[in-house]
Short mmCIF file of C-alpha atoms and ligand atoms in Angstrom, two decimals:
data_model
loop_
_atom_site.label_atom_id
_atom_site.label_comp_id
_atom_site.label_asym_id
_atom_site.label_seq_id
_atom_site.Cartn_x
_atom_site.Cartn_y
_atom_site.Cartn_z
CA UNK A 522 -42.24 -14.35 -24.04
CA UNK A 523 -45.42 -12.89 -22.37
CA UNK A 524 -46.33 -9.73 -20.84
CA UNK A 525 -43.06 -7.52 -21.26
CA UNK A 526 -43.57 -5.07 -18.64
CA UNK A 527 -41.98 -1.89 -17.65
CA UNK A 528 -38.34 -1.44 -15.91
CA UNK A 529 -37.26 -4.77 -17.41
CA UNK A 530 -39.62 -6.80 -15.63
CA UNK A 531 -41.12 -9.71 -17.74
CA UNK A 532 -43.42 -12.75 -17.11
CA UNK A 533 -41.85 -15.69 -18.75
CA UNK A 534 -43.06 -19.07 -19.24
CA UNK A 535 -42.29 -22.48 -20.75
CA UNK A 536 -44.07 -23.31 -24.13
CA UNK A 537 -46.67 -25.23 -22.33
CA UNK A 538 -47.51 -22.24 -20.06
CA UNK A 539 -46.66 -23.79 -16.89
CA UNK A 540 -43.79 -23.13 -14.41
CA UNK A 541 -44.13 -19.45 -14.93
CA UNK A 542 -41.98 -17.01 -12.68
CA UNK A 543 -40.33 -13.84 -13.06
CA UNK A 544 -37.30 -12.66 -14.81
CA UNK A 545 -35.44 -9.34 -14.42
CA UNK A 546 -33.90 -8.24 -17.52
CA UNK A 547 -30.77 -6.20 -17.26
CA UNK A 548 -28.79 -5.05 -20.05
CA UNK A 549 -26.23 -7.91 -19.88
CA UNK A 550 -27.98 -10.61 -18.09
CA UNK A 551 -31.21 -12.18 -16.85
CA UNK A 552 -31.99 -12.74 -13.26
CA UNK A 553 -34.44 -14.71 -11.55
CA UNK A 554 -36.63 -12.88 -9.23
CA UNK A 555 -38.61 -15.76 -7.82
CA UNK A 556 -35.88 -18.08 -6.68
CA UNK A 557 -38.21 -20.58 -4.82
CA UNK A 558 -40.19 -21.32 -7.88
CA UNK A 559 -37.98 -22.37 -10.72
CA UNK A 560 -38.93 -23.84 -14.08
CA UNK A 561 -36.92 -26.89 -15.21
CA UNK A 562 -34.97 -25.16 -17.41
CA UNK A 563 -35.55 -23.57 -21.10
CA UNK A 564 -33.82 -21.15 -23.32
CA UNK A 565 -35.24 -17.92 -24.74
CA UNK A 566 -34.00 -15.00 -26.94
CA UNK A 567 -34.49 -11.73 -25.89
CA UNK A 568 -33.83 -9.03 -28.70
CA UNK A 569 -36.38 -6.52 -27.42
CA UNK A 570 -34.42 -5.14 -24.68
CA UNK A 571 -31.26 -4.73 -26.42
CA UNK A 572 -31.52 -1.26 -28.05
CA UNK A 573 -28.77 0.38 -29.70
CA UNK A 574 -28.34 2.46 -26.91
CA UNK A 575 -27.83 -0.46 -24.32
CA UNK A 576 -25.15 -2.07 -26.38
CA UNK A 577 -23.70 -0.97 -29.43
CA UNK A 578 -23.40 -4.32 -31.20
CA UNK A 579 -26.53 -6.62 -31.54
CA UNK A 580 -26.22 -9.97 -29.85
CA UNK A 581 -28.97 -12.12 -28.06
CA UNK A 582 -29.06 -13.38 -24.64
CA UNK A 583 -29.61 -16.98 -23.85
CA UNK A 584 -30.49 -17.71 -20.47
CA UNK A 585 -30.45 -21.09 -19.18
CA UNK A 586 -32.57 -21.22 -15.94
CA UNK A 587 -30.89 -24.07 -14.09
CA UNK A 588 -32.02 -26.46 -11.35
CA UNK A 589 -28.38 -27.62 -11.06
CA UNK A 590 -27.16 -27.70 -7.58
CA UNK A 591 -25.30 -24.48 -6.32
CA UNK A 592 -21.88 -26.16 -6.39
CA UNK A 593 -22.31 -26.96 -10.08
CA UNK A 594 -23.08 -23.23 -10.94
CA UNK A 595 -20.51 -21.77 -8.93
CA UNK A 596 -17.07 -21.19 -10.27
CA UNK A 597 -13.77 -22.67 -9.11
CA UNK A 598 -12.47 -19.19 -7.82
CA UNK A 599 -15.50 -18.60 -5.69
CA UNK A 600 -16.91 -15.63 -7.62
CA UNK A 601 -19.64 -13.72 -5.85
CA UNK A 602 -21.48 -12.83 -8.63
CA UNK A 603 -22.62 -9.15 -8.00
CA UNK A 604 -26.57 -8.98 -8.36
CA UNK A 605 -29.45 -6.72 -7.14
CA UNK A 606 -28.56 -7.17 -3.59
CA UNK A 607 -30.34 -5.37 -1.16
CA UNK A 608 -28.18 -4.86 1.86
CA UNK A 609 -27.09 -8.54 2.26
CA UNK A 610 -25.18 -10.53 -0.22
CA UNK A 611 -26.96 -13.50 -2.01
CA UNK A 612 -26.04 -16.69 -0.49
CA UNK A 613 -24.20 -19.03 -2.84
CA UNK A 614 -27.03 -21.38 -3.18
CA UNK A 615 -29.32 -18.41 -4.61
CA UNK A 616 -26.65 -17.12 -6.99
CA UNK A 617 -28.09 -17.57 -10.79
CA UNK A 618 -25.92 -18.56 -13.63
CA UNK A 619 -24.43 -15.77 -15.42
CA UNK A 620 -25.96 -14.94 -18.58
CA UNK A 621 -24.38 -16.69 -21.98
CA UNK A 622 -23.49 -14.86 -25.07
CA UNK A 623 -23.89 -15.98 -28.48
CA UNK A 624 -20.92 -17.47 -30.53
CA UNK A 625 -19.99 -14.46 -32.57
CA UNK A 626 -20.00 -12.25 -29.73
CA UNK A 627 -17.98 -14.68 -27.99
CA UNK A 628 -15.37 -15.12 -30.47
CA UNK A 629 -15.05 -11.26 -30.45
CA UNK A 630 -14.53 -11.06 -26.84
CA UNK A 631 -11.97 -13.80 -26.92
CA UNK A 632 -9.85 -12.26 -29.51
CA UNK A 633 -9.88 -8.81 -27.71
CA UNK A 634 -8.86 -10.60 -24.47
CA UNK A 635 -6.10 -12.09 -26.29
CA UNK A 636 -4.89 -8.64 -26.85
CA UNK A 637 -4.06 -8.22 -23.31
CA UNK A 638 -1.08 -9.33 -21.19
CA UNK A 639 -3.11 -11.97 -19.19
CA UNK A 640 -1.67 -14.72 -17.12
CA UNK A 641 -3.21 -18.09 -17.86
CA UNK A 642 -5.42 -19.49 -20.43
CA UNK A 643 -8.92 -17.83 -21.12
CA UNK A 644 -11.58 -20.18 -20.46
CA UNK A 645 -14.78 -17.96 -20.92
CA UNK A 646 -15.78 -14.37 -21.16
CA UNK A 647 -19.11 -13.25 -19.91
CA UNK A 648 -21.16 -10.19 -19.41
CA UNK A 649 -21.15 -8.53 -15.82
CA UNK A 650 -22.54 -5.49 -14.04
CA UNK A 651 -25.18 -3.02 -14.83
CA UNK A 652 -23.37 0.39 -15.58
CA UNK A 653 -25.05 3.17 -17.50
CA UNK A 654 -22.07 3.92 -19.21
CA UNK A 655 -19.50 0.95 -20.00
CA UNK A 656 -20.07 -2.61 -20.95
CA UNK A 657 -18.26 -5.03 -18.51
CA UNK A 658 -17.43 -8.39 -18.90
CA UNK A 659 -15.43 -11.04 -16.78
CA UNK A 660 -12.54 -13.08 -18.06
CA UNK A 661 -12.34 -16.23 -16.35
CA UNK A 662 -9.09 -18.26 -16.83
CA UNK A 663 -8.65 -22.06 -16.53
CA UNK A 664 -6.27 -22.22 -13.66
CA UNK A 665 -7.11 -21.18 -10.14
CA UNK A 666 -3.50 -19.95 -9.84
CA UNK A 667 -4.24 -17.46 -12.32
CA UNK A 668 -6.71 -14.57 -11.82
CA UNK A 669 -9.77 -13.71 -13.64
CA UNK A 670 -10.06 -10.38 -15.14
CA UNK A 671 -12.48 -7.61 -15.75
CA UNK A 672 -12.56 -6.46 -19.51
CA UNK A 673 -14.54 -3.20 -20.17
CA UNK A 674 -15.51 -1.54 -23.33
CA UNK A 675 -15.19 2.17 -22.50
CA UNK A 676 -17.77 4.46 -23.79
CA UNK A 677 -15.71 6.49 -26.35
CA UNK A 678 -18.73 8.90 -26.81
CA UNK A 679 -18.63 9.90 -23.09
CA UNK A 680 -14.95 9.43 -22.68
CA UNK A 681 -13.32 10.99 -25.52
CA UNK A 682 -9.85 10.61 -24.25
CA UNK A 683 -9.40 6.84 -23.01
CA UNK A 684 -5.72 6.87 -23.33
CA UNK A 685 -5.59 9.74 -20.79
CA UNK A 686 -8.37 8.35 -18.57
CA UNK A 687 -6.25 5.14 -18.27
CA UNK A 688 -3.21 7.02 -17.58
CA UNK A 689 -5.03 9.11 -14.92
CA UNK A 690 -6.07 5.44 -13.29
CA UNK A 691 -2.58 4.11 -13.35
CA UNK A 692 -1.07 7.06 -11.73
CA UNK A 693 -3.75 7.24 -8.84
CA UNK A 694 -3.77 3.24 -8.23
CA UNK A 695 0.11 3.35 -8.06
CA UNK A 696 -0.24 5.85 -5.32
CA UNK A 697 -2.78 3.87 -3.53
CA UNK A 698 -0.69 0.87 -3.90
CA UNK A 699 2.21 2.63 -2.24
CA UNK A 700 0.33 3.66 0.60
CA UNK A 701 -1.42 0.10 0.97
CA UNK A 702 1.93 -1.55 1.09
CA UNK A 703 3.20 1.06 3.60
CA UNK A 704 0.49 -0.03 6.06
CA UNK A 705 0.79 -3.79 5.35
CA UNK A 706 -2.12 -4.08 3.26
CA UNK A 707 -2.75 -6.37 -0.01
CA UNK A 708 -2.03 -3.97 -2.90
CA UNK A 709 -3.60 -6.21 -5.45
CA UNK A 710 -6.91 -6.65 -3.46
CA UNK A 711 -7.12 -3.23 -1.99
CA UNK A 712 -6.50 -1.30 -5.07
CA UNK A 713 -7.33 -1.96 -8.86
CA UNK A 714 -4.59 -3.52 -10.89
CA UNK A 715 -4.77 -2.52 -14.64
CA UNK A 716 -3.46 -5.04 -17.14
CA UNK A 717 -1.71 -3.71 -19.95
CA UNK A 718 -2.27 -4.80 -23.66
CA UNK A 719 0.40 -7.03 -25.54
CA UNK A 720 2.01 -3.94 -26.99
CA UNK A 721 2.50 -2.27 -23.73
CA UNK A 722 -0.48 0.19 -23.75
CA UNK A 723 -3.17 0.66 -20.97
CA UNK A 724 -5.78 0.06 -23.29
CA UNK A 725 -6.69 -1.99 -26.72
CA UNK A 726 -8.17 0.09 -29.58
CA UNK A 727 -10.28 -2.37 -32.06
CA UNK A 728 -10.75 -1.91 -35.85
CA UNK A 729 -14.14 -0.17 -35.18
CA UNK A 730 -12.16 2.41 -32.86
CA UNK A 731 -13.77 1.01 -29.92
CA UNK A 732 -11.33 1.08 -26.62
CA UNK A 733 -10.99 -1.62 -24.47
CA UNK A 734 -9.19 -1.97 -21.11
CA UNK A 735 -8.56 -4.82 -18.49
CA UNK A 736 -8.07 -5.09 -14.73
CA UNK A 737 -7.55 -8.04 -12.46
CA UNK A 738 -10.99 -9.14 -10.86
CA UNK A 739 -10.68 -9.28 -7.14
CA UNK A 740 -12.32 -12.56 -6.26
CA UNK A 741 -14.44 -12.98 -3.24
CA UNK A 742 -15.91 -9.85 -2.82
CA UNK A 743 -19.36 -8.28 -2.81
CA UNK A 744 -20.56 -5.41 -4.81
CA UNK A 745 -24.00 -4.07 -3.18
CA UNK A 746 -26.79 -2.29 -5.24
CA UNK A 747 -28.14 -0.78 -2.04
CA UNK A 748 -26.87 0.32 1.39
CA UNK A 749 -29.82 -1.04 3.65
CA UNK A 750 -28.09 -1.04 6.89
CA UNK A 751 -26.34 2.14 8.66
CA UNK A 752 -23.33 -0.56 9.18
CA UNK A 753 -22.71 -0.93 5.64
CA UNK A 754 -23.17 2.85 4.93
CA UNK A 755 -20.63 3.46 7.79
CA UNK A 756 -18.19 1.02 5.87
CA UNK A 757 -18.79 2.83 2.53
CA UNK A 758 -18.31 6.31 3.93
CA UNK A 759 -14.99 4.91 5.44
CA UNK A 760 -14.11 3.38 2.30
CA UNK A 761 -14.42 6.68 0.03
CA UNK A 762 -12.91 8.77 2.98
CA UNK A 763 -9.79 6.56 3.07
CA UNK A 764 -9.61 6.62 -0.66
CA UNK A 765 -9.71 10.55 -0.39
CA UNK A 766 -7.19 10.26 2.70
CA UNK A 767 -4.79 8.18 0.78
CA UNK A 768 -4.72 10.39 -2.26
CA UNK A 769 -4.56 13.94 -0.30
CA UNK A 770 -0.46 13.92 -0.88
CA UNK A 771 -1.01 13.00 -4.38
CA UNK A 772 0.58 15.65 -6.44
CA UNK A 773 0.87 14.57 -10.14
CA UNK A 774 -1.08 16.14 -12.64
CA UNK A 775 -4.30 14.41 -13.65
CA UNK A 776 -5.92 14.94 -17.21
CA UNK A 777 -9.22 16.67 -17.05
CA UNK A 778 -11.09 14.00 -19.16
CA UNK A 779 -14.33 14.99 -18.12
CA UNK A 780 -14.29 18.81 -18.41
CA UNK A 781 -17.07 20.34 -16.29
CA UNK A 782 -18.41 17.00 -15.00
CA UNK A 783 -19.79 17.98 -11.60
CA UNK A 784 -19.37 21.69 -12.41
CA UNK A 785 -23.11 23.01 -12.52
CA UNK A 786 -22.35 26.16 -14.42
CA UNK A 787 -21.20 23.85 -17.27
CA UNK A 788 -24.29 21.89 -16.77
CA UNK A 789 -26.45 25.02 -16.87
CA UNK A 790 -24.56 25.78 -20.42
CA UNK A 791 -25.38 22.16 -21.62
CA UNK A 792 -29.00 22.53 -20.17
CA UNK A 793 -29.66 26.09 -21.78
CA UNK A 794 -28.43 24.64 -25.27
CA UNK A 795 -30.53 21.55 -25.22
CA UNK A 796 -33.67 23.33 -24.12
CA UNK A 797 -33.21 25.90 -26.88
CA UNK A 798 -33.02 23.05 -29.38
CA UNK A 799 -35.46 20.97 -28.13
CA UNK A 800 -34.25 18.30 -30.62
CA UNK A 801 -36.99 15.70 -30.33
CA UNK A 802 -39.90 18.04 -29.01
CA UNK A 803 -40.21 16.73 -25.52
CA UNK A 804 -39.72 20.31 -23.92
CA UNK A 805 -43.48 21.30 -23.77
CA UNK A 806 -44.46 17.89 -21.79
CA UNK A 807 -41.98 18.62 -19.14
CA UNK A 808 -42.54 22.11 -18.15
CA UNK A 809 -43.47 21.15 -14.53
CA UNK A 810 -39.97 19.39 -14.22
CA UNK A 811 -38.03 22.31 -15.89
CA UNK A 812 -39.48 24.39 -13.43
CA UNK A 813 -37.83 22.28 -10.77
CA UNK A 814 -34.38 22.92 -12.12
CA UNK A 815 -34.84 26.86 -12.86
CA UNK A 816 -36.18 27.37 -9.23
CA UNK A 817 -33.03 26.41 -7.85
CA UNK A 818 -30.69 27.48 -10.38
CA UNK A 819 -29.38 30.45 -8.30
CA UNK A 820 -28.98 28.47 -5.05
CA UNK A 821 -26.60 26.06 -7.06
CA UNK A 822 -24.58 28.71 -8.79
CA UNK A 823 -24.07 30.26 -5.56
CA UNK A 824 -22.40 27.29 -3.90
CA UNK A 825 -20.38 26.68 -7.15
CA UNK A 826 -18.88 30.04 -6.84
CA UNK A 827 -16.94 28.79 -3.72
CA UNK A 828 -15.51 26.54 -5.80
CA UNK A 829 -14.39 28.89 -8.26
CA UNK A 830 -13.22 31.25 -6.09
CA UNK A 831 -11.11 28.57 -4.30
CA UNK A 832 -12.62 28.78 -0.93
CA UNK A 833 -13.49 25.09 -1.20
CA UNK A 834 -10.34 23.38 -2.58
CA UNK A 835 -9.84 20.79 -5.47
CA UNK A 836 -8.46 17.19 -4.59
CA UNK A 837 -8.29 14.06 -6.08
CA UNK A 838 -11.82 12.59 -6.14
CA UNK A 839 -13.57 9.70 -7.45
CA UNK A 840 -16.59 11.46 -8.89
CA UNK A 841 -18.91 8.21 -8.82
CA UNK A 842 -19.48 7.17 -5.48
CA UNK A 843 -22.28 4.69 -5.66
CA UNK A 844 -22.03 1.65 -3.45
CA UNK A 845 -21.66 -0.57 -6.23
CA UNK A 846 -18.20 1.17 -6.90
CA UNK A 847 -17.13 -0.46 -3.74
CA UNK A 848 -15.95 -3.90 -3.06
CA UNK A 849 -16.46 -5.41 0.37
CA UNK A 850 -15.30 -8.39 1.77
CA UNK A 851 -17.34 -11.08 3.05
CA UNK A 852 -17.23 -9.65 6.51
CA UNK A 853 -18.74 -6.51 5.43
CA UNK A 854 -15.71 -4.35 5.62
CA UNK A 855 -14.54 -2.25 2.52
CA UNK A 856 -11.78 -3.68 0.65
CA UNK A 857 -11.25 -1.60 -2.51
CA UNK A 858 -12.85 1.43 -4.49
CA UNK A 859 -13.41 0.49 -8.09
CA UNK A 860 -14.63 2.39 -11.30
CA UNK A 861 -12.16 4.93 -11.43
CA UNK A 862 -12.86 6.17 -14.82
CA UNK A 863 -14.05 9.39 -13.23
CA UNK A 864 -11.16 10.00 -11.07
CA UNK A 865 -10.48 13.97 -11.38
CA UNK A 866 -9.27 16.79 -9.59
CA UNK A 867 -12.32 18.41 -8.08
CA UNK A 868 -13.94 19.13 -4.84
CA UNK A 869 -14.45 16.08 -2.32
CA UNK A 870 -18.04 17.37 -1.67
CA UNK A 871 -18.77 15.75 -4.99
CA UNK A 872 -17.93 12.21 -3.49
CA UNK A 873 -19.81 12.78 -0.31
CA UNK A 874 -22.78 14.30 -1.94
CA UNK A 875 -22.95 11.53 -4.81
CA UNK A 876 -22.75 8.86 -2.06
CA UNK A 877 -25.57 10.49 -0.08
CA UNK A 878 -27.56 10.70 -3.23
CA UNK A 879 -27.23 6.76 -3.66
CA UNK A 880 -27.04 5.29 -0.24
CA UNK A 881 -29.86 7.26 1.50
CA UNK A 882 -32.48 6.64 -1.26
CA UNK A 883 -35.09 4.33 0.28
CA UNK A 884 -36.26 3.64 -3.09
CA UNK A 885 -34.72 2.89 -6.50
CA UNK A 886 -32.71 5.50 -8.58
CA UNK A 887 -35.52 5.00 -11.22
CA UNK A 888 -38.58 3.96 -9.07
CA UNK A 889 -41.62 4.39 -10.58
CA UNK A 890 -43.63 4.45 -7.09
CA UNK A 891 -42.29 7.78 -5.90
CA UNK A 892 -43.78 6.97 -2.34
CA UNK A 893 -40.79 4.76 -2.31
CA UNK A 894 -38.35 7.46 -2.49
CA UNK A 895 -37.00 9.35 0.72
CA UNK A 896 -33.79 10.11 2.30
CA UNK A 897 -33.04 7.72 5.12
CA UNK A 898 -31.86 10.04 7.85
CA UNK A 899 -30.10 7.07 9.74
CA UNK A 900 -28.08 5.93 6.57
CA UNK A 901 -27.09 9.64 6.26
CA UNK A 902 -25.89 9.68 9.96
CA UNK A 903 -23.92 6.34 9.35
CA UNK A 904 -22.08 7.32 6.17
CA UNK A 905 -21.18 10.95 7.55
CA UNK A 906 -19.61 9.13 10.75
CA UNK A 907 -17.75 6.62 8.65
CA UNK A 908 -16.49 9.21 6.01
CA UNK A 909 -15.41 11.70 8.75
CA UNK A 910 -13.49 9.23 10.91
CA UNK A 911 -11.34 9.08 7.89
CA UNK A 912 -11.11 12.76 6.65
CA UNK A 913 -11.63 14.82 9.77
CA UNK A 914 -8.04 15.61 9.72
CA UNK A 915 -7.84 17.23 6.13
CA UNK A 916 -11.30 18.69 5.57
CA UNK A 917 -11.30 22.68 5.88
CA UNK A 918 -14.05 24.26 7.84
CA UNK A 919 -15.72 25.45 4.39
CA UNK A 920 -15.88 22.03 3.13
CA UNK A 921 -17.11 20.44 6.42
CA UNK A 922 -19.89 23.22 6.57
CA UNK A 923 -21.01 22.28 2.94
CA UNK A 924 -21.13 18.68 3.49
CA UNK A 925 -24.88 18.51 3.82
CA UNK A 926 -25.34 20.96 0.96
CA UNK A 927 -23.44 18.60 -1.20
CA UNK A 928 -25.91 15.86 -0.80
CA UNK A 929 -28.68 18.29 -2.14
CA UNK A 930 -26.21 19.67 -4.87
CA UNK A 931 -25.30 16.23 -6.49
CA UNK A 932 -28.88 15.13 -6.29
CA UNK A 933 -30.02 18.36 -7.92
CA UNK A 934 -27.30 18.11 -10.59
CA UNK A 935 -28.60 14.29 -11.26
CA UNK A 936 -32.33 15.49 -11.65
CA UNK A 937 -30.95 18.08 -14.25
CA UNK A 938 -28.64 15.37 -16.05
CA UNK A 939 -31.43 12.57 -16.31
CA UNK A 940 -33.99 15.47 -17.35
CA UNK A 941 -31.56 17.00 -19.86
CA UNK A 942 -30.76 13.53 -21.46
CA UNK A 943 -34.75 12.96 -21.58
CA UNK A 944 -35.22 16.38 -23.50
CA UNK A 945 -32.10 15.34 -25.68
CA UNK A 946 -33.52 12.23 -26.91
CA UNK A 947 -31.73 9.80 -24.49
CA UNK A 948 -28.21 9.86 -25.75
CA UNK A 949 -26.08 9.60 -22.70
CA UNK A 950 -27.55 7.27 -20.37
CA UNK A 951 -28.57 3.70 -21.34
CA UNK A 952 -32.41 3.34 -21.04
CA UNK A 953 -34.80 0.72 -20.80
CA UNK A 954 -37.94 2.33 -22.07
CA UNK A 955 -38.62 5.69 -23.85
CA UNK A 956 -39.68 7.57 -20.87
CA UNK A 957 -36.83 5.89 -18.39
CA UNK A 958 -35.02 9.19 -18.17
CA UNK A 959 -38.05 10.67 -17.01
CA UNK A 960 -39.01 8.24 -14.58
CA UNK A 961 -35.21 8.84 -13.16
CA UNK A 962 -35.89 12.61 -13.07
CA UNK A 963 -38.96 12.30 -11.11
CA UNK A 964 -37.43 9.60 -8.61
CA UNK A 965 -34.38 11.74 -7.92
CA UNK A 966 -36.65 14.85 -7.38
CA UNK A 967 -38.33 13.02 -4.87
CA UNK A 968 -35.28 12.38 -3.11
CA UNK A 969 -34.03 16.07 -3.49
CA UNK A 970 -37.40 17.12 -1.91
CA UNK A 971 -36.83 14.60 0.98
CA UNK A 972 -33.39 16.05 1.55
CA UNK A 973 -34.81 19.73 1.75
CA UNK A 974 -37.28 18.77 4.11
CA UNK A 975 -34.55 17.33 6.40
CA UNK A 976 -31.89 19.61 5.75
CA UNK A 977 -32.00 21.22 9.24
CA UNK A 978 -31.33 17.68 10.75
CA UNK A 979 -28.53 16.72 8.16
CA UNK A 980 -26.83 19.73 9.06
CA UNK A 981 -27.21 19.17 12.72
CA UNK A 982 -26.00 15.63 12.23
CA UNK A 983 -22.80 16.87 10.29
CA UNK A 984 -22.00 19.19 13.19
CA UNK A 985 -22.62 16.43 15.89
CA UNK A 986 -20.12 14.19 14.00
CA UNK A 987 -17.50 16.82 13.45
CA UNK A 988 -17.69 17.53 16.97
CA UNK A 989 -16.06 14.15 17.79
CA UNK A 990 -12.93 15.49 16.58
CA UNK A 991 -12.99 18.98 17.70
P1 ADP B 430 -19.45 0.63 -14.80
O1 ADP B 430 -18.57 1.75 -15.08
O2 ADP B 430 -20.27 0.02 -15.85
O3 ADP B 430 -20.37 0.93 -13.51
P2 ADP B 430 -17.42 -0.85 -13.15
O4 ADP B 430 -16.08 -0.65 -13.15
O5 ADP B 430 -18.43 -0.26 -11.56
O6 ADP B 430 -18.67 -0.43 -14.45
O7 ADP B 430 -17.97 -2.33 -12.95
C1 ADP B 430 -19.52 -2.95 -12.93
C2 ADP B 430 -19.42 -4.25 -11.75
O8 ADP B 430 -18.34 -5.11 -12.31
C3 ADP B 430 -19.28 -3.49 -10.48
O9 ADP B 430 -20.19 -2.82 -9.83
C4 ADP B 430 -18.67 -4.58 -9.82
O10 ADP B 430 -19.40 -5.54 -9.42
C5 ADP B 430 -17.85 -5.56 -10.86
N1 ADP B 430 -16.31 -5.10 -10.93
C6 ADP B 430 -15.83 -4.04 -11.52
N2 ADP B 430 -14.32 -4.37 -11.40
C7 ADP B 430 -14.31 -5.27 -10.54
C8 ADP B 430 -12.78 -5.97 -10.19
N3 ADP B 430 -11.67 -5.57 -10.38
N4 ADP B 430 -13.12 -7.15 -9.52
C9 ADP B 430 -14.53 -7.64 -8.98
N5 ADP B 430 -15.57 -7.16 -9.46
C10 ADP B 430 -15.28 -5.75 -10.24
C1 GN1 B 431 -22.96 6.99 -14.26
O1 GN1 B 431 -21.23 4.19 -14.78
P1 GN1 B 431 -22.22 4.39 -13.95
O2 GN1 B 431 -23.24 3.75 -14.01
O3 GN1 B 431 -21.55 4.12 -12.30
C2 GN1 B 431 -22.66 8.36 -14.49
C3 GN1 B 431 -22.61 8.97 -13.03
C4 GN1 B 431 -24.13 8.89 -12.53
C5 GN1 B 431 -24.86 7.51 -12.63
C6 GN1 B 431 -26.18 7.55 -12.29
C7 GN1 B 431 -19.43 8.78 -16.38
O4 GN1 B 431 -22.48 6.16 -13.59
O5 GN1 B 431 -22.21 10.26 -13.20
O6 GN1 B 431 -24.19 9.50 -11.26
O7 GN1 B 431 -24.72 6.92 -13.91
N1 GN1 B 431 -21.22 8.40 -14.95
C8 GN1 B 431 -20.76 9.15 -15.94
O8 GN1 B 431 -26.62 6.51 -11.74
O9 GN1 B 431 -21.58 9.85 -16.45
MG1 MG B 432 -19.72 1.25 -11.76
#
């Protein structure tokens, strides 16, 4: 292994040093970056990037970079493997083989899969996804008649009541499925289907106290990492808007499994406490960044008071509306909103704001090159149009008035959360380097500045789109 770089990019080579090309190391897999320049196939072990923060038990990654024809790599059930897609799905011919895992880990995962009511025989369990919080695997079954499954180890340090979380998810998905059936849709493709454990629970708790949950894998779908085109952003807005609209008449109680999740007053309590403790002595080195937070504290609290006073209502919301939490079909239409761990009663502005934070960024969430980062106003406009096409009928005037502000609010909150985790010694988010949370902080702050600079235009666009329904 040569030249281990920042952000998980590494230069690799065969033993002879020829056929070098780039690999992108993620937490659970290795992805070829230069697909036109493949080596003939080799194996490697990577221990360096698997910090305890990244995965809680140590296993090594073995990657076989294959020159096999795509049809040998692709699976029987036409799995679109979600990769770092930039607006367009990878064509099957470019899809790299999924990362393999070692035998011990493999046995553990098979044993856990056996604790769930799966139909069909398990053929393989492999890592999937790039989430910062949970660890995600796909369970592949032997027969094309049986579905594949998503297996997740839920992060019990963050989700301290997994049974209540799973109960929330099932209540919400049952409601969604009824609506989907009512309008002639396919409830198993347009909503998540949770698979219970063999003893009838919605999760399995292993001997180490880790919580696992399973849902059906929705085949033939695409999870984008970026919304590069206004068309995709429009669809994403429609997807989240429809999700909220279908839940607008949901009346069952939801457990508050993440108290204060997007509540800035609560975040300031955490912030003040972390700053007072300065547990790893990083505070002095980030005085400038702390100033960014403090300069906007009052402005953010003023908005939150509207929620506290009930002037902005509480609804069923997703609370993590990044584009990779939506599955699209091959035609680019929204199929299903996934990753429902954070479903809560909260303001729907959180969902709109978080989507704007992730969709409109012209750079990466953790872009080390700040000049890449800005808010793309065309993406903002397209998402807003899609979102309002589904939500205009139920949004109150105050909610509508604060849509643009919510983009700043959630982006600001994310700056605070990344910086707070950095000062706290990186306990919350998985990190790939010691300064990863700081890099994220600076990139998100650059995005916030860009939103502030374009705020008048954002407001104008929201009003223009709303006027279509006046
Ligand atoms: P995390 O909480 O780590 O973000 P997610 O639930 O979003 O985990 O899953 C990670 C990725 O796995 C998603 O972005 C998507 O690509 C894929 N995925 C998750 N659930 C499903 C599903 N039911 N069907 C198909 N793909 C899925
Ligand atoms: C986390 O699980 P993931 O990666 O989709 C986080 C979100 C943050 C996001 C930042 C439960 O989401 O709140 O906005 O990272 N989820 C939780 O990318 O904290
Ligand atoms: Mg996710």
